């Protein structure tokens, strides 16, 4: 059962995890951090039988203890079986060594170009890995017969970033795509127009280009998405998913906004008429 409607108006999660979806064999939790910054980070946990998947767990100093404490109220942290790293940034990866010390058998899930970089956070490359293929055919089969599908999101914003679609809940764990920088955080978006204004600066600065955004949106839109769960900012419920894709599709960002035609170029064009 999708619980997002019941969570409208949530502005503080206290020290508890928040169940976002719950069924007898599959649950999705927000296990992120209370932070006094608009750049606050969301981590998520999926518990599907004996498969326990942690997504984008955060940094060592700012997130690890909080996230671990929230996970511990749901399952023993050492029982985490997979840690999904959607890209290589420290705000989601810096705690990997701490998590590997706790969940000693966990498999790290990321793209190959991300895998090259992650050991530099301070752990041996000799750990279990699941490579997310750029062919977009990597899945993790779950005990309930459904799967997690891993889909690459090139240059959004890492060259080989990825996202996860949870077939059971219909949730898209989108990492930095759909993220927002909010002064007043809410767990779930309520006022779409106001929220969009907090998404624009993030995407303009971090996403590579409108071409990259459009390509990804065209690839992901056919999925039956019931909510977008970003790594920063509020969760976008189904009612606003269409608006999110439609408006991101039209947003110039990244290199679209660099090096506009200079005055000299404009002048040359005039001369060559
Ligand atoms: Fe990032
Ligand atoms: Fe991020």
Short mmCIF file of C-alpha atoms and ligand atoms in Angstrom, two decimals:
data_model
loop_
_atom_site.label_atom_id
_atom_site.label_comp_id
_atom_site.label_asym_id
_atom_site.label_seq_id
_atom_site.Cartn_x
_atom_site.Cartn_y
_atom_site.Cartn_z
CA UNK A 1 0.00 0.00 0.00
CA UNK A 2 1.30 3.42 -1.03
CA UNK A 3 1.31 5.56 2.12
CA UNK A 4 2.35 8.89 0.57
CA UNK A 5 -1.13 10.44 0.73
CA UNK A 6 -1.19 9.83 4.47
CA UNK A 7 2.20 11.53 4.83
CA UNK A 8 1.17 14.87 3.34
CA UNK A 9 2.03 17.64 5.77
CA UNK A 10 4.98 15.78 7.30
CA UNK A 11 7.65 18.40 8.00
CA UNK A 12 9.77 16.49 10.49
CA UNK A 13 10.60 12.82 10.73
CA UNK A 14 12.10 12.96 14.21
CA UNK A 15 14.49 10.08 14.71
CA UNK A 16 12.28 7.40 13.22
CA UNK A 17 12.25 5.96 9.72
CA UNK A 18 9.11 6.71 7.72
CA UNK A 19 7.27 3.91 5.93
CA UNK A 20 6.40 5.08 2.40
CA UNK A 21 4.99 1.79 1.11
CA UNK A 22 4.02 -1.28 3.02
CA UNK A 23 2.73 -4.70 2.03
CA UNK A 24 3.16 -8.08 3.73
CA UNK A 25 6.22 -8.95 1.65
CA UNK A 26 7.69 -5.58 0.68
CA UNK A 27 8.26 -2.23 2.40
CA UNK A 28 9.94 1.03 1.42
CA UNK A 29 11.24 3.42 4.09
CA UNK A 30 12.70 6.92 4.15
CA UNK A 31 15.78 6.62 6.39
CA UNK A 32 17.32 10.01 5.60
CA UNK A 33 18.71 12.70 7.81
CA UNK A 34 17.46 15.66 9.77
CA UNK A 35 19.86 18.36 8.74
CA UNK A 36 19.85 22.09 9.21
CA UNK A 37 20.64 22.72 5.57
CA UNK A 38 18.56 23.08 2.41
CA UNK A 39 20.86 20.43 0.88
CA UNK A 40 19.55 17.72 3.19
CA UNK A 41 19.98 14.16 1.97
CA UNK A 42 17.43 11.39 1.64
CA UNK A 43 18.40 7.76 2.05
CA UNK A 44 15.92 4.95 1.47
CA UNK A 45 15.61 1.33 2.56
CA UNK A 46 13.68 -1.45 0.85
CA UNK A 47 12.93 -4.58 2.84
CA UNK A 48 11.65 -7.42 0.69
CA UNK A 49 11.82 -10.67 2.65
CA UNK A 50 15.43 -11.37 3.45
CA UNK A 51 16.66 -8.90 0.83
CA UNK A 52 17.42 -5.51 2.41
CA UNK A 53 18.55 -2.78 0.06
CA UNK A 54 19.93 0.56 1.21
CA UNK A 55 19.99 3.43 -1.29
CA UNK A 56 22.43 6.36 -1.33
CA UNK A 57 23.25 6.11 2.39
CA UNK A 58 25.09 9.43 2.75
CA UNK A 59 28.30 10.72 4.22
CA UNK A 60 30.28 9.47 7.20
CA UNK A 61 30.27 12.60 9.33
CA UNK A 62 26.83 13.99 8.58
CA UNK A 63 24.65 10.96 7.93
CA UNK A 64 26.00 7.56 8.92
CA UNK A 65 24.89 7.41 12.57
CA UNK A 66 21.45 8.83 11.82
CA UNK A 67 20.82 6.57 8.87
CA UNK A 68 22.10 3.50 10.72
CA UNK A 69 19.87 4.28 13.71
CA UNK A 70 16.82 4.56 11.47
CA UNK A 71 17.66 1.35 9.64
CA UNK A 72 18.15 -0.39 13.00
CA UNK A 73 14.54 0.25 13.98
CA UNK A 74 13.45 -1.72 10.90
CA UNK A 75 16.09 -4.45 10.43
CA UNK A 76 19.51 -5.16 11.96
CA UNK A 77 21.96 -2.95 10.03
CA UNK A 78 24.27 -5.93 9.58
CA UNK A 79 21.50 -7.68 7.61
CA UNK A 80 21.65 -5.13 4.77
CA UNK A 81 22.30 -7.23 1.66
CA UNK A 82 22.76 -4.52 -1.00
CA UNK A 83 23.87 -0.89 -1.03
CA UNK A 84 22.88 0.97 -4.19
CA UNK A 85 25.06 3.95 -5.11
CA UNK A 86 23.36 5.84 -7.90
CA UNK A 87 26.49 7.89 -8.58
CA UNK A 88 29.82 8.69 -6.99
CA UNK A 89 29.20 11.87 -4.99
CA UNK A 90 30.35 12.10 -1.34
CA UNK A 91 26.91 13.17 -0.12
CA UNK A 92 25.70 9.66 -0.85
CA UNK A 93 28.88 7.50 -0.89
CA UNK A 94 31.24 8.74 1.83
CA UNK A 95 29.81 6.34 4.43
CA UNK A 96 30.42 3.20 2.32
CA UNK A 97 33.45 2.08 4.42
CA UNK A 98 31.38 2.39 7.60
CA UNK A 99 28.51 0.44 6.07
CA UNK A 100 30.85 -2.28 4.81
CA UNK A 101 32.23 -2.60 8.36
CA UNK A 102 28.66 -3.19 9.59
CA UNK A 103 27.05 -5.08 6.72
CA UNK A 104 30.09 -7.16 5.92
CA UNK A 105 28.46 -9.23 3.17
CA UNK A 106 26.66 -6.40 1.39
CA UNK A 107 26.87 -6.19 -2.39
CA UNK A 108 27.55 -2.73 -3.83
CA UNK A 109 25.32 -1.91 -6.79
CA UNK A 110 26.49 0.80 -9.23
CA UNK A 111 27.61 1.37 -12.79
CA UNK A 112 31.08 0.26 -13.91
CA UNK A 113 32.41 3.82 -14.22
CA UNK A 114 31.16 4.53 -10.73
CA UNK A 115 32.76 1.29 -9.45
CA UNK A 116 36.17 2.52 -10.61
CA UNK A 117 35.89 5.55 -8.32
CA UNK A 118 34.19 4.25 -5.19
CA UNK A 119 37.17 2.44 -3.57
CA UNK A 120 38.86 5.85 -3.26
CA UNK A 121 36.46 6.50 -0.39
CA UNK A 122 38.69 4.11 1.53
CA UNK A 123 37.89 0.45 1.05
CA UNK A 124 39.22 -2.49 -0.89
CA UNK A 125 37.91 -3.14 -4.37
CA UNK A 126 37.66 -6.77 -3.28
CA UNK A 127 34.02 -6.62 -2.16
CA UNK A 128 30.90 -8.03 -3.88
CA UNK A 129 29.69 -5.81 -6.74
CA UNK A 130 26.67 -5.84 -9.02
CA UNK A 131 27.36 -3.85 -12.16
CA UNK A 132 24.49 -1.80 -13.56
CA UNK A 133 24.80 -2.28 -17.29
CA UNK A 134 24.60 0.71 -19.64
CA UNK A 135 22.31 -1.57 -21.67
CA UNK A 136 19.64 -1.02 -19.00
CA UNK A 137 18.99 -4.73 -18.52
CA UNK A 138 20.21 -5.12 -14.93
CA UNK A 139 17.61 -6.27 -12.41
CA UNK A 140 17.62 -7.57 -8.87
CA UNK A 141 15.00 -10.26 -8.44
CA UNK A 142 13.17 -10.16 -5.12
CA UNK A 143 11.57 -12.96 -3.08
CA UNK A 144 8.08 -11.68 -3.95
CA UNK A 145 8.68 -12.47 -7.64
CA UNK A 146 9.06 -8.83 -8.64
CA UNK A 147 12.27 -6.92 -9.21
CA UNK A 148 14.25 -3.76 -8.93
CA UNK A 149 15.24 -2.46 -12.36
CA UNK A 150 18.37 -0.34 -12.65
CA UNK A 151 18.33 2.24 -15.44
CA UNK A 152 21.22 4.48 -16.42
CA UNK A 153 20.78 8.25 -16.50
CA UNK A 154 23.80 9.46 -18.48
CA UNK A 155 25.20 12.84 -17.41
CA UNK A 156 22.44 13.36 -14.83
CA UNK A 157 24.71 14.33 -13.37
CA UNK A 158 27.58 11.78 -13.39
CA UNK A 159 28.49 10.48 -16.88
CA UNK A 160 27.30 6.99 -15.90
CA UNK A 161 24.74 7.68 -13.16
CA UNK A 162 21.75 5.40 -12.66
CA UNK A 163 18.35 5.23 -10.98
CA UNK A 164 16.26 2.38 -9.58
CA UNK A 165 12.66 1.48 -10.39
CA UNK A 166 10.96 -0.61 -7.71
CA UNK A 167 8.40 -2.71 -9.55
CA UNK A 168 6.45 -3.57 -6.39
CA UNK A 169 5.76 -0.03 -5.16
CA UNK A 170 6.12 1.75 -8.48
CA UNK A 171 8.59 4.12 -6.83
CA UNK A 172 11.46 5.57 -8.85
CA UNK A 173 14.50 6.14 -6.64
CA UNK A 174 15.93 8.89 -8.76
CA UNK A 175 18.99 10.16 -6.86
CA UNK A 176 19.72 13.73 -7.98
CA UNK A 177 17.07 13.74 -10.73
CA UNK A 178 13.96 15.45 -9.38
CA UNK A 179 15.97 16.80 -6.46
CA UNK A 180 15.32 20.18 -4.88
CA UNK A 181 17.01 22.62 -2.53
CA UNK A 182 14.33 23.56 -0.02
CA UNK A 183 14.52 25.94 2.93
CA UNK A 184 11.34 24.46 4.38
CA UNK A 185 11.43 20.71 3.87
CA UNK A 186 8.36 18.57 3.53
CA UNK A 187 8.52 14.82 3.10
CA UNK A 188 5.96 14.87 0.26
CA UNK A 189 5.33 17.65 -2.28
CA UNK A 190 2.00 19.39 -1.80
CA UNK A 191 2.19 22.67 -3.75
CA UNK A 192 3.66 21.69 -7.10
CA UNK A 193 4.24 25.21 -8.47
CA UNK A 194 6.12 26.23 -5.34
CA UNK A 195 8.14 23.02 -5.36
CA UNK A 196 9.12 23.39 -9.01
CA UNK A 197 10.82 26.68 -8.15
CA UNK A 198 13.06 24.78 -5.70
CA UNK A 199 13.91 22.15 -8.34
CA UNK A 200 14.98 24.57 -11.06
CA UNK A 201 18.22 25.90 -9.50
CA UNK A 202 19.39 22.38 -8.64
CA UNK A 203 18.85 21.05 -12.15
CA UNK A 204 20.22 24.15 -13.88
CA UNK A 205 23.52 23.80 -12.03
CA UNK A 206 23.94 20.02 -11.74
CA UNK A 207 22.36 18.42 -14.81
CA UNK A 208 24.52 18.32 -17.92
CA UNK A 209 22.07 19.46 -20.57
CA UNK A 210 18.49 19.47 -21.70
CA UNK A 211 19.37 16.77 -24.23
CA UNK A 212 20.46 14.49 -21.39
CA UNK A 213 17.29 15.22 -19.44
CA UNK A 214 15.02 14.60 -22.41
CA UNK A 215 16.70 11.36 -23.35
CA UNK A 216 16.34 10.02 -19.83
CA UNK A 217 12.74 11.17 -19.44
CA UNK A 218 11.77 9.55 -22.74
CA UNK A 219 13.37 6.33 -21.51
CA UNK A 220 11.80 6.31 -18.05
CA UNK A 221 8.33 7.73 -18.73
CA UNK A 222 6.84 4.42 -19.95
CA UNK A 223 7.48 2.91 -16.51
CA UNK A 224 4.35 2.90 -14.27
CA UNK A 225 5.83 5.41 -11.81
CA UNK A 226 3.81 6.02 -8.64
CA UNK A 227 6.28 8.48 -7.09
CA UNK A 228 9.73 9.99 -7.61
CA UNK A 229 11.99 9.58 -4.56
CA UNK A 230 14.96 11.97 -4.97
CA UNK A 231 18.12 12.16 -2.88
CA UNK A 232 17.46 15.81 -1.96
CA UNK A 233 14.16 17.53 -1.27
CA UNK A 234 10.61 16.29 -1.15
CA UNK A 235 9.16 13.11 -2.61
CA UNK A 236 7.10 13.79 -5.73
CA UNK A 237 3.84 11.81 -5.51
CA UNK A 238 2.03 10.38 -8.52
CA UNK A 239 -0.23 13.43 -8.89
CA UNK A 240 2.82 15.55 -9.84
CA UNK A 241 4.97 13.03 -11.71
CA UNK A 242 3.62 14.04 -15.10
CA UNK A 243 4.27 17.73 -14.38
CA UNK A 244 7.79 16.92 -13.21
CA UNK A 245 8.69 15.14 -16.43
CA UNK A 246 6.91 17.69 -18.63
CA UNK A 247 8.67 20.67 -17.04
CA UNK A 248 12.09 19.04 -16.77
CA UNK A 249 11.80 18.15 -20.45
CA UNK A 250 11.66 21.84 -21.32
CA UNK A 251 14.34 23.05 -18.90
CA UNK A 252 17.62 24.34 -20.33
CA UNK A 253 20.42 23.40 -17.96
CA UNK A 254 24.14 22.75 -17.62
CA UNK A 255 26.06 23.33 -20.81
CA UNK A 256 22.94 24.72 -22.50
CA UNK A 257 23.61 27.84 -20.44
CA UNK A 258 27.38 28.04 -20.89
CA UNK A 259 29.21 30.07 -23.46
CA UNK A 260 26.28 31.85 -25.10
CA UNK A 261 27.07 33.43 -28.42
CA UNK A 262 29.40 36.28 -27.67
CA UNK A 263 28.95 39.83 -28.82
CA UNK A 264 31.82 39.25 -31.26
CA UNK A 265 30.03 36.27 -32.83
CA UNK A 266 26.85 38.28 -33.10
CA UNK A 267 28.78 41.09 -34.73
CA UNK A 268 30.42 38.70 -37.22
CA UNK A 269 27.05 37.33 -38.19
CA UNK A 270 25.92 40.87 -38.90
CA UNK A 271 29.00 41.47 -41.08
CA UNK A 272 28.48 38.26 -43.03
CA UNK A 273 24.89 38.95 -43.93
FE1 LIG B 1 25.22 14.25 -7.02
FE1 LIG B 2 23.17 14.51 -4.33
#
